[in-house]
Short mmCIF file of C-alpha atoms in Angstrom, two decimals:
data_model
loop_
_atom_site.label_atom_id
_atom_site.label_comp_id
_atom_site.label_asym_id
_atom_site.label_seq_id
_atom_site.Cartn_x
_atom_site.Cartn_y
_atom_site.Cartn_z
CA MET A 1 12.64 -16.22 16.71
CA PRO A 2 11.31 -12.21 15.18
CA LEU A 3 15.24 -11.83 14.52
CA PHE A 4 14.95 -13.55 11.06
CA ASN A 5 11.94 -13.53 11.13
CA LYS A 6 9.71 -10.54 9.37
CA LYS A 7 6.12 -11.12 10.39
CA LYS A 8 6.69 -11.08 13.52
CA ARG A 9 9.18 -9.02 13.30
CA ILE A 10 6.03 -6.47 12.30
CA GLN A 11 3.99 -8.32 15.90
CA TYR A 12 6.60 -7.42 17.76
CA LEU A 13 7.58 -4.10 17.11
CA GLY A 14 5.39 -3.27 15.17
CA PHE A 15 7.70 -2.41 12.16
CA ASN A 16 10.78 -4.30 10.23
CA ASP A 17 13.71 -2.95 11.56
CA VAL A 18 16.72 -4.18 10.24
CA TRP A 19 17.70 -0.83 8.55
CA PHE A 20 16.63 1.34 11.69
CA SER A 21 19.08 -2.12 13.55
CA VAL A 22 22.05 -1.36 11.46
CA VAL A 23 22.10 2.54 11.28
CA GLY A 24 21.55 2.87 15.24
CA ILE A 25 24.49 0.32 16.32
CA LEU A 26 26.13 2.33 13.76
CA ILE A 27 25.72 5.47 15.84
CA LEU A 28 25.22 3.57 19.00
CA SER A 29 29.30 2.28 18.56
CA LEU A 30 30.90 5.49 16.91
CA SER A 31 29.13 7.59 20.26
CA THR A 32 30.34 5.35 22.33
CA ASP A 33 33.73 5.18 20.53
CA TYR A 34 33.29 9.13 20.86
CA ILE A 35 32.33 9.65 24.76
CA PHE A 36 35.10 6.19 25.29
CA ASN A 37 38.16 6.68 23.13
CA ASN A 38 37.39 9.95 20.82
CA SER A 39 39.73 7.11 18.51
CA PHE A 40 39.84 8.41 15.28
CA GLN A 41 41.23 11.97 17.17
CA SER A 42 43.53 10.00 19.71
CA TYR A 43 45.34 6.84 17.93
CA PRO A 44 46.44 6.44 14.36
CA LEU A 45 43.41 5.16 11.45
CA GLY A 46 44.47 1.49 11.91
CA LEU A 47 44.19 1.16 15.63
CA ALA A 48 41.24 3.99 15.39
CA PHE A 49 39.55 1.52 13.90
CA TYR A 50 40.70 -1.76 15.72
CA SER A 51 39.15 0.63 18.83
CA TRP A 52 36.00 1.14 17.52
CA GLY A 53 35.01 -1.92 15.79
CA ALA A 54 35.41 -2.67 19.63
CA SER A 55 32.87 -0.71 20.78
CA LEU A 56 30.90 -1.62 17.23
CA ILE A 57 30.71 -5.71 18.63
CA VAL A 58 29.87 -3.69 22.90
CA THR A 59 26.72 -2.12 21.00
CA ILE A 60 25.51 -4.66 18.97
CA CYS A 61 25.21 -7.27 22.28
CA ASP A 62 23.85 -4.22 24.07
CA TRP A 63 21.28 -3.82 20.80
CA LEU A 64 20.32 -6.98 20.67
CA ILE A 65 19.54 -8.50 24.19
CA ILE A 66 18.06 -5.03 24.95
CA ARG A 67 15.77 -5.68 22.25
CA ARG A 68 15.29 -9.56 22.34
CA ILE A 69 14.05 -8.12 26.54
CA LEU A 70 11.67 -5.68 24.56
CA ILE A 71 9.93 -7.98 22.25
CA PHE A 72 9.69 -10.18 25.89
CA LEU A 73 8.13 -7.68 27.07
CA ARG A 74 6.06 -7.16 24.92
CA LYS A 75 4.17 -10.45 24.60
CA LYS A 76 3.59 -10.40 28.88
CA TYR A 77 2.31 -7.14 28.61
CA PRO A 78 0.78 -6.44 25.49
CA ASP A 79 -2.28 -4.20 26.60
CA PHE A 80 -2.37 -0.56 26.50
CA ARG A 81 -3.07 -0.87 30.36
CA ASP A 82 0.43 -2.45 30.96
CA ASP A 83 2.84 0.50 29.16
CA VAL A 84 3.58 2.42 32.10
CA LYS A 85 4.47 -1.78 34.12
CA ARG A 86 6.57 -2.35 31.22
CA ILE A 87 8.15 1.02 30.33
CA VAL A 88 10.01 1.62 33.64
CA ILE A 89 10.70 -2.63 33.58
CA PHE A 90 12.00 -2.47 29.70
CA PHE A 91 14.35 1.39 31.44
CA ILE A 92 15.03 -0.06 33.86
CA ALA A 93 16.63 -3.01 31.98
CA ILE A 94 18.48 -0.69 29.64
CA VAL A 95 20.14 0.25 32.75
CA THR A 96 21.30 -2.94 33.90
CA ILE A 97 22.49 -4.75 30.40
CA ILE A 98 24.56 -1.22 29.52
CA LEU A 99 26.79 -1.71 32.96
CA ILE A 100 26.79 -5.82 32.70
CA VAL A 101 27.61 -5.50 28.48
CA ASP A 102 29.85 -2.60 28.54
CA TYR A 103 31.56 -2.84 32.00
CA VAL A 104 32.48 -6.58 31.06
CA GLY A 105 32.90 -6.83 27.52
CA GLY A 106 35.07 -3.35 28.04
CA SER A 107 37.17 -5.39 30.40
CA LEU A 108 37.90 -8.23 27.86
CA ILE A 109 38.98 -5.68 24.80
CA GLU A 110 41.51 -4.85 27.12
CA TYR A 111 43.07 -7.41 28.19
CA VAL A 112 43.21 -9.04 24.76
CA TYR A 113 44.38 -5.89 23.33
CA ARG A 114 46.93 -5.32 26.53
CA LEU A 115 47.79 -9.51 25.29
CA LEU A 116 48.58 -8.08 21.51
CA GLY A 117 50.40 -5.05 22.43
CA LYS A 118 48.56 -3.00 22.43
CA ASN A 119 47.87 0.54 24.71
CA ALA A 120 44.01 1.21 25.01
CA ASN A 121 41.84 2.38 28.13
CA TYR A 122 38.03 0.71 27.64
CA ILE A 123 37.29 -0.08 31.57
CA THR A 124 34.21 1.32 31.53
CA GLN A 125 33.09 4.26 34.69
CA LEU A 126 30.09 5.45 35.77
CA LYS A 127 30.25 8.90 35.10
CA VAL A 128 31.25 8.12 30.92
CA LEU A 129 28.61 5.47 31.26
CA LEU A 130 25.37 8.17 31.83
CA PRO A 131 25.75 9.30 28.23
CA VAL A 132 25.72 5.98 26.70
CA THR A 133 22.37 5.23 28.37
CA LEU A 134 20.73 8.44 27.76
CA VAL A 135 21.44 7.24 23.89
CA THR A 136 20.12 4.19 24.11
CA ILE A 137 17.39 5.21 26.24
CA MET A 138 15.94 7.83 23.06
CA ILE A 139 17.24 5.20 20.46
CA MET A 140 14.42 2.42 22.15
CA ALA A 141 12.35 5.25 23.04
CA ILE A 142 11.51 5.12 19.03
CA TYR A 143 10.91 2.23 19.16
CA GLU A 144 8.77 2.72 22.12
CA ALA A 145 6.35 5.34 19.64
CA MET A 146 6.36 3.72 16.37
CA TYR A 147 5.13 0.11 18.69
CA TYR A 148 2.03 3.14 20.27
CA TYR A 149 1.16 4.28 16.75
CA VAL A 150 0.45 0.57 15.02
CA ARG A 151 -1.30 -0.26 18.55
CA LEU A 152 -3.24 2.92 18.29
CA LYS A 153 -3.76 3.41 14.60
CA LYS A 154 -5.07 -0.67 15.45
CA SER A 155 -7.17 -0.18 18.73
CA ILE A 156 -9.32 2.70 16.03
CA ARG A 157 -9.96 0.76 13.40
CA GLU A 158 -10.85 -1.81 15.46
CA GLU A 159 -13.50 0.94 17.32
CA GLU A 160 -14.59 1.56 14.56
CA GLN A 161 -15.66 -1.79 13.08
CA THR A 162 -17.27 -2.64 16.26
CA LYS A 163 -19.27 0.63 15.09
CA GLN A 164 -20.25 0.26 11.95
CA VAL A 165 -21.03 -3.33 12.70
CA MET A 166 -23.81 -2.23 15.50
CA ILE A 167 -24.63 1.23 13.37
CA GLN A 168 -25.25 -1.40 10.14
CA ALA A 169 -27.03 -3.75 13.14
CA GLN A 170 -29.68 -0.90 14.20
CA LEU A 171 -30.14 0.19 10.54
CA ASP A 172 -30.90 -3.44 9.65
CA THR A 173 -34.00 -3.64 11.97
CA LEU A 174 -34.88 -0.45 11.45
CA ARG A 175 -35.16 -1.46 7.36
CA ASN A 176 -36.83 -4.32 8.58
CA GLN A 177 -39.50 -2.82 10.84
CA ALA A 178 -40.43 -0.68 7.91
CA GLN A 179 -41.28 -3.49 5.63
CA PRO A 180 -43.80 -4.80 8.03
CA HIS A 181 -45.26 -1.00 9.27
CA PHE A 182 -46.33 -0.50 5.41
CA LEU A 183 -47.65 -4.68 5.05
CA PHE A 184 -49.71 -4.13 8.35
CA ASN A 185 -51.11 -0.36 6.36
CA SER A 186 -51.41 -2.50 3.56
CA LEU A 187 -53.53 -5.53 4.80
CA ASN A 188 -56.05 -2.74 6.76
CA THR A 189 -56.52 -1.54 3.56
CA LEU A 190 -56.98 -4.28 1.66
CA ARG A 191 -60.19 -5.39 5.20
CA ASP A 192 -61.89 -2.17 4.16
CA ILE A 193 -62.43 -2.84 0.10
CA ILE A 194 -62.80 -6.25 0.86
CA ASP A 195 -65.77 -4.62 3.52
CA TYR A 196 -67.08 -1.98 0.55
CA ASP A 197 -65.19 -3.10 -2.52
CA THR A 198 -65.71 -6.10 -4.81
CA LYS A 199 -63.78 -9.19 -5.02
CA GLU A 200 -62.36 -8.66 -7.95
CA ASP A 201 -61.05 -4.97 -6.90
CA ALA A 202 -59.39 -7.01 -3.66
CA LYS A 203 -57.64 -9.54 -5.61
CA ASP A 204 -56.27 -6.55 -8.29
CA PHE A 205 -55.37 -4.85 -4.72
CA VAL A 206 -53.40 -8.14 -4.10
CA ASP A 207 -51.96 -8.29 -7.21
CA ASN A 208 -50.05 -5.05 -7.24
CA LEU A 209 -49.83 -5.66 -3.73
CA SER A 210 -47.46 -8.21 -5.00
CA GLY A 211 -45.83 -5.68 -8.19
CA VAL A 212 -44.66 -2.84 -4.67
CA TYR A 213 -43.39 -6.17 -2.21
CA ARG A 214 -40.90 -7.80 -5.17
CA PHE A 215 -39.92 -3.95 -5.54
CA ILE A 216 -39.09 -4.32 -2.14
CA ILE A 217 -37.19 -7.21 -2.05
CA GLU A 218 -35.21 -6.20 -5.74
CA SER A 219 -34.30 -2.47 -2.96
CA GLY A 220 -31.73 -5.10 -1.58
CA ASN A 221 -30.38 -4.42 1.52
CA SER A 222 -29.46 -0.56 0.56
CA ASN A 223 -29.13 1.86 3.31
CA LEU A 224 -29.50 4.94 0.65
CA ILE A 225 -31.46 4.16 -2.52
CA SER A 226 -31.53 6.90 -5.97
CA LEU A 227 -34.97 9.59 -5.18
CA LYS A 228 -35.52 7.83 -9.42
CA LYS A 229 -35.80 4.45 -7.44
CA GLU A 230 -37.77 5.39 -3.98
CA LEU A 231 -39.74 7.87 -6.53
CA LYS A 232 -40.64 4.77 -8.14
CA PHE A 233 -41.57 2.53 -6.00
CA ALA A 234 -43.89 5.40 -4.63
CA LYS A 235 -45.53 5.86 -7.59
CA ALA A 236 -46.45 2.47 -8.10
CA TYR A 237 -47.82 2.57 -3.96
CA ILE A 238 -49.70 5.33 -5.48
CA HIS A 239 -50.87 3.17 -8.78
CA ILE A 240 -52.60 0.68 -5.96
CA GLN A 241 -53.98 2.64 -3.98
CA SER A 242 -56.00 4.98 -6.64
CA GLU A 243 -57.25 1.70 -7.35
CA ARG A 244 -59.50 3.19 -4.30
CA PHE A 245 -59.19 5.88 -4.25
CA GLY A 246 -59.93 6.96 -7.90
CA ASP A 247 -59.32 11.21 -8.65
CA ASN A 248 -59.81 11.17 -4.58
CA LEU A 249 -56.01 11.57 -4.13
CA LYS A 250 -55.04 13.54 -6.05
CA LEU A 251 -50.77 14.34 -5.28
CA THR A 252 -49.02 16.21 -7.02
CA TRP A 253 -45.02 15.66 -7.53
CA ASP A 254 -42.43 18.69 -8.69
CA ILE A 255 -38.90 17.14 -9.38
CA PRO A 256 -36.36 18.60 -11.38
CA GLU A 257 -34.37 15.97 -13.16
CA ASP A 258 -30.64 16.79 -11.90
CA LYS A 259 -31.81 16.09 -8.55
CA LEU A 260 -32.85 12.72 -9.86
CA SER A 261 -29.50 11.32 -8.40
CA THR A 262 -29.58 12.23 -5.44
CA MET A 263 -30.22 9.94 -2.36
CA ILE A 264 -32.11 9.19 0.30
CA VAL A 265 -33.46 7.01 2.33
CA PRO A 266 -35.55 3.83 1.54
CA MET A 267 -39.42 3.73 1.71
CA SER A 268 -39.28 7.51 3.41
CA LEU A 269 -41.68 8.85 0.66
CA GLN A 270 -43.75 5.80 0.31
CA LEU A 271 -44.00 5.65 4.43
CA LEU A 272 -44.87 9.67 4.12
CA LEU A 273 -47.11 8.92 1.61
CA GLU A 274 -48.75 5.33 3.33
CA ASN A 275 -49.28 7.93 6.84
CA ALA A 276 -51.13 11.07 4.28
CA ILE A 277 -53.73 8.49 3.63
CA LYS A 278 -53.75 7.01 6.63
CA HIS A 279 -54.61 8.91 9.01
CA ASN A 280 -56.58 11.46 6.77
CA ILE A 281 -60.04 11.61 5.09
CA VAL A 282 -59.88 10.76 1.06
CA SER A 283 -63.20 10.86 -0.14
CA LYS A 284 -65.50 12.55 -3.00
CA ALA A 285 -66.56 15.46 -0.31
CA LYS A 286 -62.93 15.96 0.06
CA PRO A 287 -59.91 14.40 -1.41
CA LEU A 288 -56.78 14.93 -0.29
CA LEU A 289 -54.22 16.63 -1.92
CA ILE A 290 -50.13 15.64 -1.42
CA THR A 291 -47.98 17.54 -2.83
CA VAL A 292 -43.96 16.70 -3.65
CA VAL A 293 -41.44 18.89 -4.19
CA ILE A 294 -37.32 19.70 -4.32
CA LYS A 295 -36.85 22.86 -2.22
CA VAL A 296 -33.46 23.32 -1.88
CA ASP A 297 -32.00 20.13 -1.10
CA THR A 298 -35.32 18.76 0.46
CA LEU A 299 -38.11 16.35 -0.35
CA VAL A 300 -40.93 18.76 0.83
CA VAL A 301 -44.56 16.31 1.99
CA SER A 302 -46.93 17.88 3.05
CA ASN A 303 -51.01 17.26 2.71
CA LYS A 304 -53.86 19.47 4.14
CA ILE A 305 -54.83 17.74 7.69
CA GLN A 306 -58.21 16.42 7.00
CA ALA A 307 -58.14 13.91 9.78
CA LYS A 308 -60.35 10.61 10.23
CA SER A 309 -63.26 11.14 13.07
CA THR A 310 -62.07 7.19 14.23
CA GLN A 311 -58.86 7.23 14.03
CA THR A 312 -56.98 3.65 12.38
CA PRO A 313 -54.73 2.34 14.92
CA SER A 314 -51.06 3.94 15.48
CA THR A 315 -48.06 1.89 15.53
CA LYS A 316 -46.12 5.65 15.93
CA ILE A 317 -43.98 3.70 13.96
CA GLY A 318 -43.63 5.77 10.75
CA LEU A 319 -41.36 8.98 11.66
CA ASN A 320 -38.96 7.42 14.35
CA ASN A 321 -37.97 5.28 11.31
CA ILE A 322 -37.13 8.14 9.28
CA LYS A 323 -35.80 9.97 11.56
CA LYS A 324 -34.20 7.54 13.23
CA ARG A 325 -32.06 5.63 9.91
CA TYR A 326 -31.19 9.59 8.51
CA GLN A 327 -29.71 10.10 11.90
CA LEU A 328 -27.92 6.88 11.58
CA ILE A 329 -26.50 7.41 7.90
CA SER A 330 -26.16 11.52 8.11
CA ASN A 331 -25.92 14.69 10.35
CA LYS A 332 -28.91 15.55 8.05
CA THR A 333 -32.51 14.67 9.81
CA PRO A 334 -35.83 14.96 8.63
CA VAL A 335 -37.69 18.13 10.00
CA ILE A 336 -41.50 17.90 10.92
CA ASN A 337 -44.05 20.36 10.87
CA ASN A 338 -47.50 20.67 12.36
CA ASP A 339 -49.79 24.08 12.30
CA GLY A 340 -52.73 23.17 12.27
CA GLU A 341 -53.94 23.38 8.56
CA TYR A 342 -51.21 21.27 7.45
CA PHE A 343 -48.40 18.54 8.22
CA THR A 344 -45.27 19.12 6.39
CA VAL A 345 -42.16 16.82 6.46
CA SER A 346 -39.58 17.94 4.91
CA LEU A 347 -36.74 15.10 4.21
CA PRO A 348 -32.15 15.63 4.12
CA LEU A 349 -31.39 14.46 -0.16
CA LEU A 350 -27.86 13.37 0.56
CA LYS A 351 -24.51 12.73 -1.46
CA ALA A 352 -22.28 9.98 -0.79
CA SER A 353 -19.98 12.19 1.02
CA ASN A 354 -22.70 13.49 3.39
CA GLN A 355 -22.80 9.54 4.67
CA LYS A 356 -21.00 9.90 8.39
CA THR A 357 -17.11 8.36 7.35
CA THR A 358 -15.45 6.36 10.42
CA HIS A 359 -11.75 6.40 10.61
CA GLU A 360 -11.65 2.41 9.96
CA ASN A 361 -7.96 4.39 7.84
CA ILE A 362 -7.31 6.98 9.91
CA ASN A 363 -3.81 8.25 9.77
CA TYR A 364 -2.07 10.65 12.31
#
């Protein structure tokens, strides 16, 4: 029973109400005694305690019965949409119980006092029961407020957990999308090597590619990665491409040491480098220069546009993938600029505090 089981008291009442019940019964019994008899002003001390004891007995009966009805109604109507119905029924129950218990209890107590030869008037009247009912409703309203607070807190936590699961699923999908995109472009590069270079060059490319994929696997399922690790991965990728293009592919790196600990979306820098190589001419006549620099709190990747006459079919995954992952993780979004001469992408550098917060631990 919830009366003796702490876990069930918390489940149905929202908190452990032992001390609340003790204090509430004392307040209600003293209020009732004051309204009915004002015993401690009207009677000698001994009789005053007898009189207050009678009010205490009636109050305990009121409290336990009303509390039991409260628990029953919460079991029967547990949802937020049933709150109005439950509270109306509970209000009617409070009034009914007070009328019945106080009238019957008062009559019995008066009868007992008469048998003992004591003079006490406990027959209740409606005008006297009204303030008792109001005090009881106010005390029981505290139960409702606590119960509503606990359920609201639980509802918010569950809603935020659901959102987190959905966001994580989207991030997993996008992250898993980026890897096939990398493989697709790598296979296109391998096809070109097979067509124009030696078999040994193709074998070296495959060996280096396997090393890069090992890095992808080791990076795990992180939604953010340090700039230091992303740079290591990007430079490993450029190393592979340099075996194919030699000095025709040039990169300028300007990364301050104090920015290496900042965070970035995994594979975002590599995808930008990959797209630049894929969509631009890289030749002796037209070397491709890519600059990777830090400006304020952004990583800026820029290259001169020298579009190929025959474009490799685009999957249109890379940039959209990066933008969506940034939007899901933070309130910052990459900035893409194409002025016809240069193609530039600015990736926000993040900190752990920049990640979108949830209300899982919210406290109102």
